[in-house]
Amino acid sequence: MDMANISSWVLKPDVCRCCLSGSGTWDLTAAYITDAGTKEVFANILQHCFGVSLSYINEVDASRLVCDLCVNQLRGASSFHDQVVRADKSFSQYWTVKKDKDLNIRENVDDAYVKESIRDNLYD
């Protein structure tokens, strides 16, 4: 990207920090309350979902805005991230319980086999 192209959008006060369009309307660092009553800070969601911390976000002259399209994509990504985390937790819990049950069954079978072997050896 050449400097002329960069200067055409970088100095715009409403440049979206996620796609560089000139239509940023949401402050990345502000806390918003969703319709569900939860707090969302878009900069935190970027960090949580993707490990991305936007550079110069706290500079006085730098845009801290994000556009509606990117907000919708970010919310979708955050929702998907949370879904995957919940699904993995449920999956892990299932397999932990299953492994414990399988281990108990094996121990019971092994105990029964040992008892039967001892009984058989006693009567031989």
Short mmCIF file of N, CA and C in Angstrom, two decimals:
data_model
loop_
_atom_site.label_atom_id
_atom_site.label_comp_id
_atom_site.label_asym_id
_atom_site.label_seq_id
_atom_site.Cartn_x
_atom_site.Cartn_y
_atom_site.Cartn_z
N MET A 1 0.85 -1.18 0.00
CA MET A 1 0.00 0.00 0.00
C MET A 1 0.89 1.24 0.00
N ASP A 2 0.62 2.14 -0.92
CA ASP A 2 1.45 3.34 -0.99
C ASP A 2 0.95 4.41 -0.02
N MET A 3 1.80 5.38 0.26
CA MET A 3 1.49 6.41 1.26
C MET A 3 0.29 7.28 0.86
N ALA A 4 0.12 7.53 -0.44
CA ALA A 4 -1.03 8.34 -0.88
C ALA A 4 -2.33 7.62 -0.56
N ASN A 5 -2.35 6.32 -0.80
CA ASN A 5 -3.53 5.52 -0.52
C ASN A 5 -3.80 5.47 0.98
N ILE A 6 -2.75 5.30 1.76
CA ILE A 6 -2.90 5.23 3.21
C ILE A 6 -3.45 6.55 3.75
N SER A 7 -2.89 7.65 3.30
CA SER A 7 -3.32 8.95 3.84
C SER A 7 -4.77 9.27 3.46
N SER A 8 -5.31 8.61 2.44
CA SER A 8 -6.70 8.88 2.06
C SER A 8 -7.69 8.35 3.09
N TRP A 9 -7.32 7.34 3.85
CA TRP A 9 -8.25 6.81 4.85
C TRP A 9 -7.76 6.95 6.28
N VAL A 10 -6.46 6.98 6.50
CA VAL A 10 -5.94 6.97 7.87
C VAL A 10 -6.31 8.23 8.65
N LEU A 11 -6.46 9.34 7.98
CA LEU A 11 -6.78 10.59 8.66
C LEU A 11 -8.28 10.83 8.82
N LYS A 12 -9.09 9.96 8.24
CA LYS A 12 -10.53 10.10 8.40
C LYS A 12 -10.89 9.78 9.85
N PRO A 13 -11.67 10.64 10.48
CA PRO A 13 -12.00 10.41 11.89
C PRO A 13 -12.91 9.20 12.11
N ASP A 14 -13.59 8.76 11.05
CA ASP A 14 -14.53 7.65 11.23
C ASP A 14 -14.08 6.37 10.53
N VAL A 15 -12.78 6.24 10.25
CA VAL A 15 -12.29 5.03 9.59
C VAL A 15 -12.50 3.82 10.50
N CYS A 16 -13.04 2.77 9.92
CA CYS A 16 -13.23 1.52 10.67
C CYS A 16 -11.88 0.85 10.84
N ARG A 17 -11.52 0.53 12.06
CA ARG A 17 -10.22 -0.08 12.34
C ARG A 17 -10.15 -1.54 11.93
N CYS A 18 -11.27 -2.14 11.56
CA CYS A 18 -11.27 -3.55 11.17
C CYS A 18 -11.28 -3.76 9.66
N CYS A 19 -11.87 -2.82 8.90
CA CYS A 19 -11.91 -3.00 7.45
C CYS A 19 -11.45 -1.77 6.68
N LEU A 20 -11.18 -0.68 7.37
CA LEU A 20 -10.69 0.58 6.81
C LEU A 20 -11.72 1.32 5.98
N SER A 21 -13.00 0.96 6.09
CA SER A 21 -14.03 1.75 5.41
C SER A 21 -14.19 3.06 6.17
N GLY A 22 -14.82 4.02 5.56
CA GLY A 22 -15.01 5.31 6.21
C GLY A 22 -16.34 5.42 6.92
N SER A 23 -16.79 4.33 7.50
CA SER A 23 -18.12 4.37 8.11
C SER A 23 -18.14 3.80 9.54
N GLY A 24 -17.08 4.02 10.28
CA GLY A 24 -17.05 3.54 11.66
C GLY A 24 -18.03 4.30 12.52
N THR A 25 -18.85 3.59 13.27
CA THR A 25 -19.85 4.24 14.12
C THR A 25 -19.79 3.78 15.57
N TRP A 26 -19.15 2.67 15.84
CA TRP A 26 -19.07 2.11 17.20
C TRP A 26 -17.66 2.32 17.74
N ASP A 27 -17.55 2.75 18.98
CA ASP A 27 -16.25 2.93 19.64
C ASP A 27 -15.77 1.57 20.13
N LEU A 28 -14.60 1.15 19.66
CA LEU A 28 -14.05 -0.15 20.04
C LEU A 28 -13.77 -0.28 21.53
N THR A 29 -13.52 0.84 22.19
CA THR A 29 -13.12 0.79 23.60
C THR A 29 -14.28 1.06 24.56
N ALA A 30 -15.43 1.42 24.03
CA ALA A 30 -16.59 1.72 24.88
C ALA A 30 -17.34 0.44 25.24
N ALA A 31 -17.98 0.46 26.38
CA ALA A 31 -18.81 -0.67 26.82
C ALA A 31 -20.24 -0.43 26.35
N TYR A 32 -20.79 -1.42 25.68
CA TYR A 32 -22.18 -1.37 25.23
C TYR A 32 -22.95 -2.48 25.91
N ILE A 33 -24.22 -2.25 26.15
CA ILE A 33 -25.09 -3.26 26.73
C ILE A 33 -25.94 -3.84 25.61
N THR A 34 -25.91 -5.16 25.47
CA THR A 34 -26.67 -5.83 24.41
C THR A 34 -28.15 -5.91 24.78
N ASP A 35 -28.96 -6.35 23.82
CA ASP A 35 -30.38 -6.55 24.08
C ASP A 35 -30.60 -7.60 25.17
N ALA A 36 -29.65 -8.53 25.29
CA ALA A 36 -29.75 -9.58 26.31
C ALA A 36 -29.28 -9.09 27.68
N GLY A 37 -28.76 -7.85 27.72
CA GLY A 37 -28.33 -7.28 28.99
C GLY A 37 -26.89 -7.55 29.36
N THR A 38 -26.11 -8.09 28.43
CA THR A 38 -24.69 -8.34 28.70
C THR A 38 -23.85 -7.18 28.18
N LYS A 39 -22.69 -7.00 28.80
CA LYS A 39 -21.78 -5.92 28.40
C LYS A 39 -20.85 -6.44 27.31
N GLU A 40 -20.61 -5.62 26.30
CA GLU A 40 -19.65 -5.98 25.26
C GLU A 40 -18.74 -4.79 24.97
N VAL A 41 -17.46 -5.08 24.89
CA VAL A 41 -16.44 -4.10 24.49
C VAL A 41 -15.75 -4.74 23.29
N PHE A 42 -15.89 -4.14 22.13
CA PHE A 42 -15.43 -4.76 20.90
C PHE A 42 -13.92 -5.02 20.89
N ALA A 43 -13.13 -4.14 21.47
CA ALA A 43 -11.69 -4.37 21.55
C ALA A 43 -11.40 -5.62 22.37
N ASN A 44 -12.15 -5.84 23.44
CA ASN A 44 -11.97 -7.04 24.27
C ASN A 44 -12.40 -8.30 23.52
N ILE A 45 -13.46 -8.19 22.73
CA ILE A 45 -13.91 -9.34 21.95
C ILE A 45 -12.86 -9.71 20.91
N LEU A 46 -12.28 -8.71 20.25
CA LEU A 46 -11.19 -8.98 19.29
C LEU A 46 -10.04 -9.72 19.96
N GLN A 47 -9.68 -9.28 21.15
CA GLN A 47 -8.58 -9.91 21.88
C GLN A 47 -8.96 -11.33 22.30
N HIS A 48 -10.17 -11.49 22.82
CA HIS A 48 -10.62 -12.78 23.34
C HIS A 48 -10.75 -13.83 22.23
N CYS A 49 -11.37 -13.46 21.12
CA CYS A 49 -11.63 -14.42 20.04
C CYS A 49 -10.42 -14.68 19.15
N PHE A 50 -9.64 -13.64 18.89
CA PHE A 50 -8.59 -13.75 17.90
C PHE A 50 -7.19 -13.44 18.41
N GLY A 51 -7.09 -12.94 19.64
CA GLY A 51 -5.78 -12.56 20.17
C GLY A 51 -5.25 -11.29 19.52
N VAL A 52 -6.15 -10.46 18.99
CA VAL A 52 -5.74 -9.24 18.28
C VAL A 52 -5.94 -8.03 19.19
N SER A 53 -4.86 -7.29 19.37
CA SER A 53 -4.92 -6.00 20.06
C SER A 53 -4.57 -4.94 19.02
N LEU A 54 -5.51 -4.08 18.71
CA LEU A 54 -5.28 -3.07 17.68
C LEU A 54 -4.24 -2.06 18.14
N SER A 55 -3.31 -1.74 17.24
CA SER A 55 -2.26 -0.79 17.57
C SER A 55 -2.80 0.64 17.59
N TYR A 56 -2.20 1.45 18.39
CA TYR A 56 -2.51 2.88 18.51
C TYR A 56 -3.97 3.14 18.91
N ILE A 57 -4.62 2.20 19.55
CA ILE A 57 -6.03 2.35 19.90
C ILE A 57 -6.24 3.47 20.93
N ASN A 58 -5.22 3.76 21.71
CA ASN A 58 -5.35 4.79 22.75
C ASN A 58 -4.74 6.13 22.36
N GLU A 59 -4.28 6.25 21.11
CA GLU A 59 -3.74 7.53 20.64
C GLU A 59 -4.88 8.53 20.44
N VAL A 60 -4.63 9.77 20.76
CA VAL A 60 -5.66 10.81 20.69
C VAL A 60 -6.21 10.98 19.28
N ASP A 61 -5.35 11.01 18.27
CA ASP A 61 -5.79 11.28 16.90
C ASP A 61 -6.21 10.03 16.13
N ALA A 62 -5.96 8.86 16.67
CA ALA A 62 -6.25 7.63 15.94
C ALA A 62 -7.72 7.24 16.11
N SER A 63 -8.29 6.72 15.05
CA SER A 63 -9.68 6.26 15.11
C SER A 63 -9.79 5.05 16.03
N ARG A 64 -10.85 5.03 16.80
CA ARG A 64 -11.17 3.87 17.64
C ARG A 64 -12.51 3.29 17.21
N LEU A 65 -12.89 3.54 15.97
CA LEU A 65 -14.23 3.17 15.53
C LEU A 65 -14.24 1.88 14.72
N VAL A 66 -15.40 1.26 14.71
CA VAL A 66 -15.64 0.06 13.92
C VAL A 66 -17.02 0.22 13.28
N CYS A 67 -17.16 -0.27 12.05
CA CYS A 67 -18.42 -0.10 11.32
C CYS A 67 -19.45 -1.17 11.70
N ASP A 68 -20.69 -0.94 11.27
CA ASP A 68 -21.78 -1.87 11.58
C ASP A 68 -21.52 -3.27 11.03
N LEU A 69 -21.01 -3.36 9.80
CA LEU A 69 -20.74 -4.66 9.20
C LEU A 69 -19.72 -5.45 10.02
N CYS A 70 -18.65 -4.79 10.43
CA CYS A 70 -17.62 -5.47 11.23
C CYS A 70 -18.14 -5.82 12.62
N VAL A 71 -18.99 -4.97 13.20
CA VAL A 71 -19.59 -5.28 14.50
C VAL A 71 -20.42 -6.56 14.39
N ASN A 72 -21.22 -6.67 13.32
CA ASN A 72 -22.03 -7.87 13.13
C ASN A 72 -21.17 -9.11 12.95
N GLN A 73 -20.08 -8.98 12.20
CA GLN A 73 -19.18 -10.12 12.01
C GLN A 73 -18.49 -10.48 13.33
N LEU A 74 -18.10 -9.48 14.08
CA LEU A 74 -17.44 -9.71 15.36
C LEU A 74 -18.39 -10.39 16.35
N ARG A 75 -19.62 -9.93 16.38
CA ARG A 75 -20.61 -10.58 17.26
C ARG A 75 -20.84 -12.03 16.86
N GLY A 76 -20.92 -12.28 15.55
CA GLY A 76 -21.08 -13.65 15.07
C GLY A 76 -19.90 -14.52 15.44
N ALA A 77 -18.70 -13.98 15.27
CA ALA A 77 -17.49 -14.73 15.62
C ALA A 77 -17.43 -15.01 17.11
N SER A 78 -17.83 -14.03 17.91
CA SER A 78 -17.83 -14.20 19.36
C SER A 78 -18.85 -15.26 19.77
N SER A 79 -20.01 -15.22 19.16
CA SER A 79 -21.04 -16.21 19.44
C SER A 79 -20.57 -17.61 19.06
N PHE A 80 -19.93 -17.73 17.89
CA PHE A 80 -19.40 -19.02 17.45
C PHE A 80 -18.30 -19.50 18.39
N HIS A 81 -17.43 -18.60 18.80
CA HIS A 81 -16.36 -18.94 19.74
C HIS A 81 -16.95 -19.51 21.02
N ASP A 82 -17.94 -18.81 21.57
CA ASP A 82 -18.58 -19.27 22.81
C ASP A 82 -19.27 -20.62 22.62
N GLN A 83 -19.90 -20.82 21.46
CA GLN A 83 -20.56 -22.09 21.15
C GLN A 83 -19.55 -23.23 21.14
N VAL A 84 -18.41 -23.02 20.49
CA VAL A 84 -17.38 -24.06 20.41
C VAL A 84 -16.82 -24.37 21.80
N VAL A 85 -16.60 -23.35 22.61
CA VAL A 85 -16.08 -23.57 23.97
C VAL A 85 -17.09 -24.38 24.79
N ARG A 86 -18.38 -24.03 24.70
CA ARG A 86 -19.41 -24.78 25.44
C ARG A 86 -19.50 -26.22 24.95
N ALA A 87 -19.47 -26.41 23.64
CA ALA A 87 -19.55 -27.75 23.07
C ALA A 87 -18.36 -28.60 23.50
N ASP A 88 -17.18 -28.02 23.48
CA ASP A 88 -15.99 -28.76 23.89
C ASP A 88 -16.05 -29.13 25.36
N LYS A 89 -16.56 -28.23 26.18
CA LYS A 89 -16.70 -28.51 27.61
C LYS A 89 -17.66 -29.68 27.83
N SER A 90 -18.80 -29.66 27.15
CA SER A 90 -19.76 -30.76 27.26
C SER A 90 -19.17 -32.06 26.76
N PHE A 91 -18.47 -32.01 25.65
CA PHE A 91 -17.84 -33.19 25.08
C PHE A 91 -16.81 -33.77 26.04
N SER A 92 -15.99 -32.90 26.62
CA SER A 92 -14.96 -33.34 27.57
C SER A 92 -15.60 -33.95 28.82
N GLN A 93 -16.67 -33.33 29.31
CA GLN A 93 -17.35 -33.87 30.49
C GLN A 93 -17.91 -35.25 30.19
N TYR A 94 -18.51 -35.44 29.02
CA TYR A 94 -19.05 -36.74 28.63
C TYR A 94 -17.95 -37.79 28.63
N TRP A 95 -16.82 -37.48 27.98
CA TRP A 95 -15.75 -38.47 27.87
C TRP A 95 -15.09 -38.75 29.22
N THR A 96 -15.02 -37.75 30.07
CA THR A 96 -14.46 -37.98 31.41
C THR A 96 -15.34 -38.96 32.18
N VAL A 97 -16.65 -38.74 32.14
CA VAL A 97 -17.59 -39.65 32.82
C VAL A 97 -17.53 -41.03 32.19
N LYS A 98 -17.50 -41.10 30.87
CA LYS A 98 -17.45 -42.38 30.17
C LYS A 98 -16.19 -43.15 30.53
N LYS A 99 -15.05 -42.47 30.56
CA LYS A 99 -13.80 -43.14 30.90
C LYS A 99 -13.84 -43.65 32.34
N ASP A 100 -14.42 -42.87 33.25
CA ASP A 100 -14.54 -43.31 34.64
C ASP A 100 -15.43 -44.54 34.74
N LYS A 101 -16.56 -44.54 34.02
CA LYS A 101 -17.45 -45.70 34.04
C LYS A 101 -16.76 -46.92 33.44
N ASP A 102 -16.08 -46.73 32.31
CA ASP A 102 -15.36 -47.84 31.68
C ASP A 102 -14.30 -48.41 32.61
N LEU A 103 -13.60 -47.53 33.32
CA LEU A 103 -12.58 -47.97 34.25
C LEU A 103 -13.20 -48.77 35.39
N ASN A 104 -14.33 -48.31 35.92
CA ASN A 104 -15.02 -49.03 36.99
C ASN A 104 -15.50 -50.39 36.51
N ILE A 105 -16.01 -50.47 35.29
CA ILE A 105 -16.46 -51.75 34.73
C ILE A 105 -15.27 -52.69 34.60
N ARG A 106 -14.15 -52.19 34.07
CA ARG A 106 -12.96 -53.03 33.93
C ARG A 106 -12.47 -53.52 35.28
N GLU A 107 -12.47 -52.63 36.27
CA GLU A 107 -12.03 -53.03 37.60
C GLU A 107 -12.96 -54.10 38.17
N ASN A 108 -14.26 -53.95 37.97
CA ASN A 108 -15.21 -54.95 38.46
C ASN A 108 -15.03 -56.28 37.74
N VAL A 109 -14.81 -56.23 36.43
CA VAL A 109 -14.58 -57.45 35.66
C VAL A 109 -13.28 -58.10 36.12
N ASP A 110 -12.24 -57.30 36.29
CA ASP A 110 -10.95 -57.83 36.75
C ASP A 110 -11.10 -58.45 38.13
N ASP A 111 -11.82 -57.79 39.04
CA ASP A 111 -12.04 -58.33 40.38
C ASP A 111 -12.79 -59.65 40.31
N ALA A 112 -13.81 -59.72 39.49
CA ALA A 112 -14.58 -60.95 39.35
C ALA A 112 -13.71 -62.06 38.79
N TYR A 113 -12.86 -61.73 37.82
CA TYR A 113 -11.97 -62.73 37.23
C TYR A 113 -10.97 -63.24 38.27
N VAL A 114 -10.41 -62.33 39.05
CA VAL A 114 -9.45 -62.72 40.10
C VAL A 114 -10.13 -63.62 41.11
N LYS A 115 -11.32 -63.25 41.55
CA LYS A 115 -12.05 -64.06 42.53
C LYS A 115 -12.36 -65.44 41.96
N GLU A 116 -12.76 -65.49 40.70
CA GLU A 116 -13.06 -66.77 40.07
C GLU A 116 -11.80 -67.61 39.94
N SER A 117 -10.69 -66.98 39.60
CA SER A 117 -9.42 -67.71 39.47
C SER A 117 -8.98 -68.26 40.82
N ILE A 118 -9.13 -67.47 41.86
CA ILE A 118 -8.76 -67.93 43.20
C ILE A 118 -9.65 -69.10 43.60
N ARG A 119 -10.93 -68.98 43.35
CA ARG A 119 -11.87 -70.05 43.69
C ARG A 119 -11.52 -71.32 42.92
N ASP A 120 -11.22 -71.17 41.63
CA ASP A 120 -10.87 -72.33 40.81
C ASP A 120 -9.59 -72.99 41.31
N ASN A 121 -8.61 -72.16 41.71
CA ASN A 121 -7.34 -72.70 42.20
C ASN A 121 -7.51 -73.38 43.55
N LEU A 122 -8.43 -72.91 44.36
CA LEU A 122 -8.66 -73.52 45.66
C LEU A 122 -9.24 -74.92 45.53
N TYR A 123 -10.05 -75.14 44.53
CA TYR A 123 -10.72 -76.42 44.38
C TYR A 123 -9.98 -77.36 43.44
N ASP A 124 -8.86 -76.97 42.92
CA ASP A 124 -8.07 -77.86 42.03
C ASP A 124 -7.28 -78.86 42.80
#
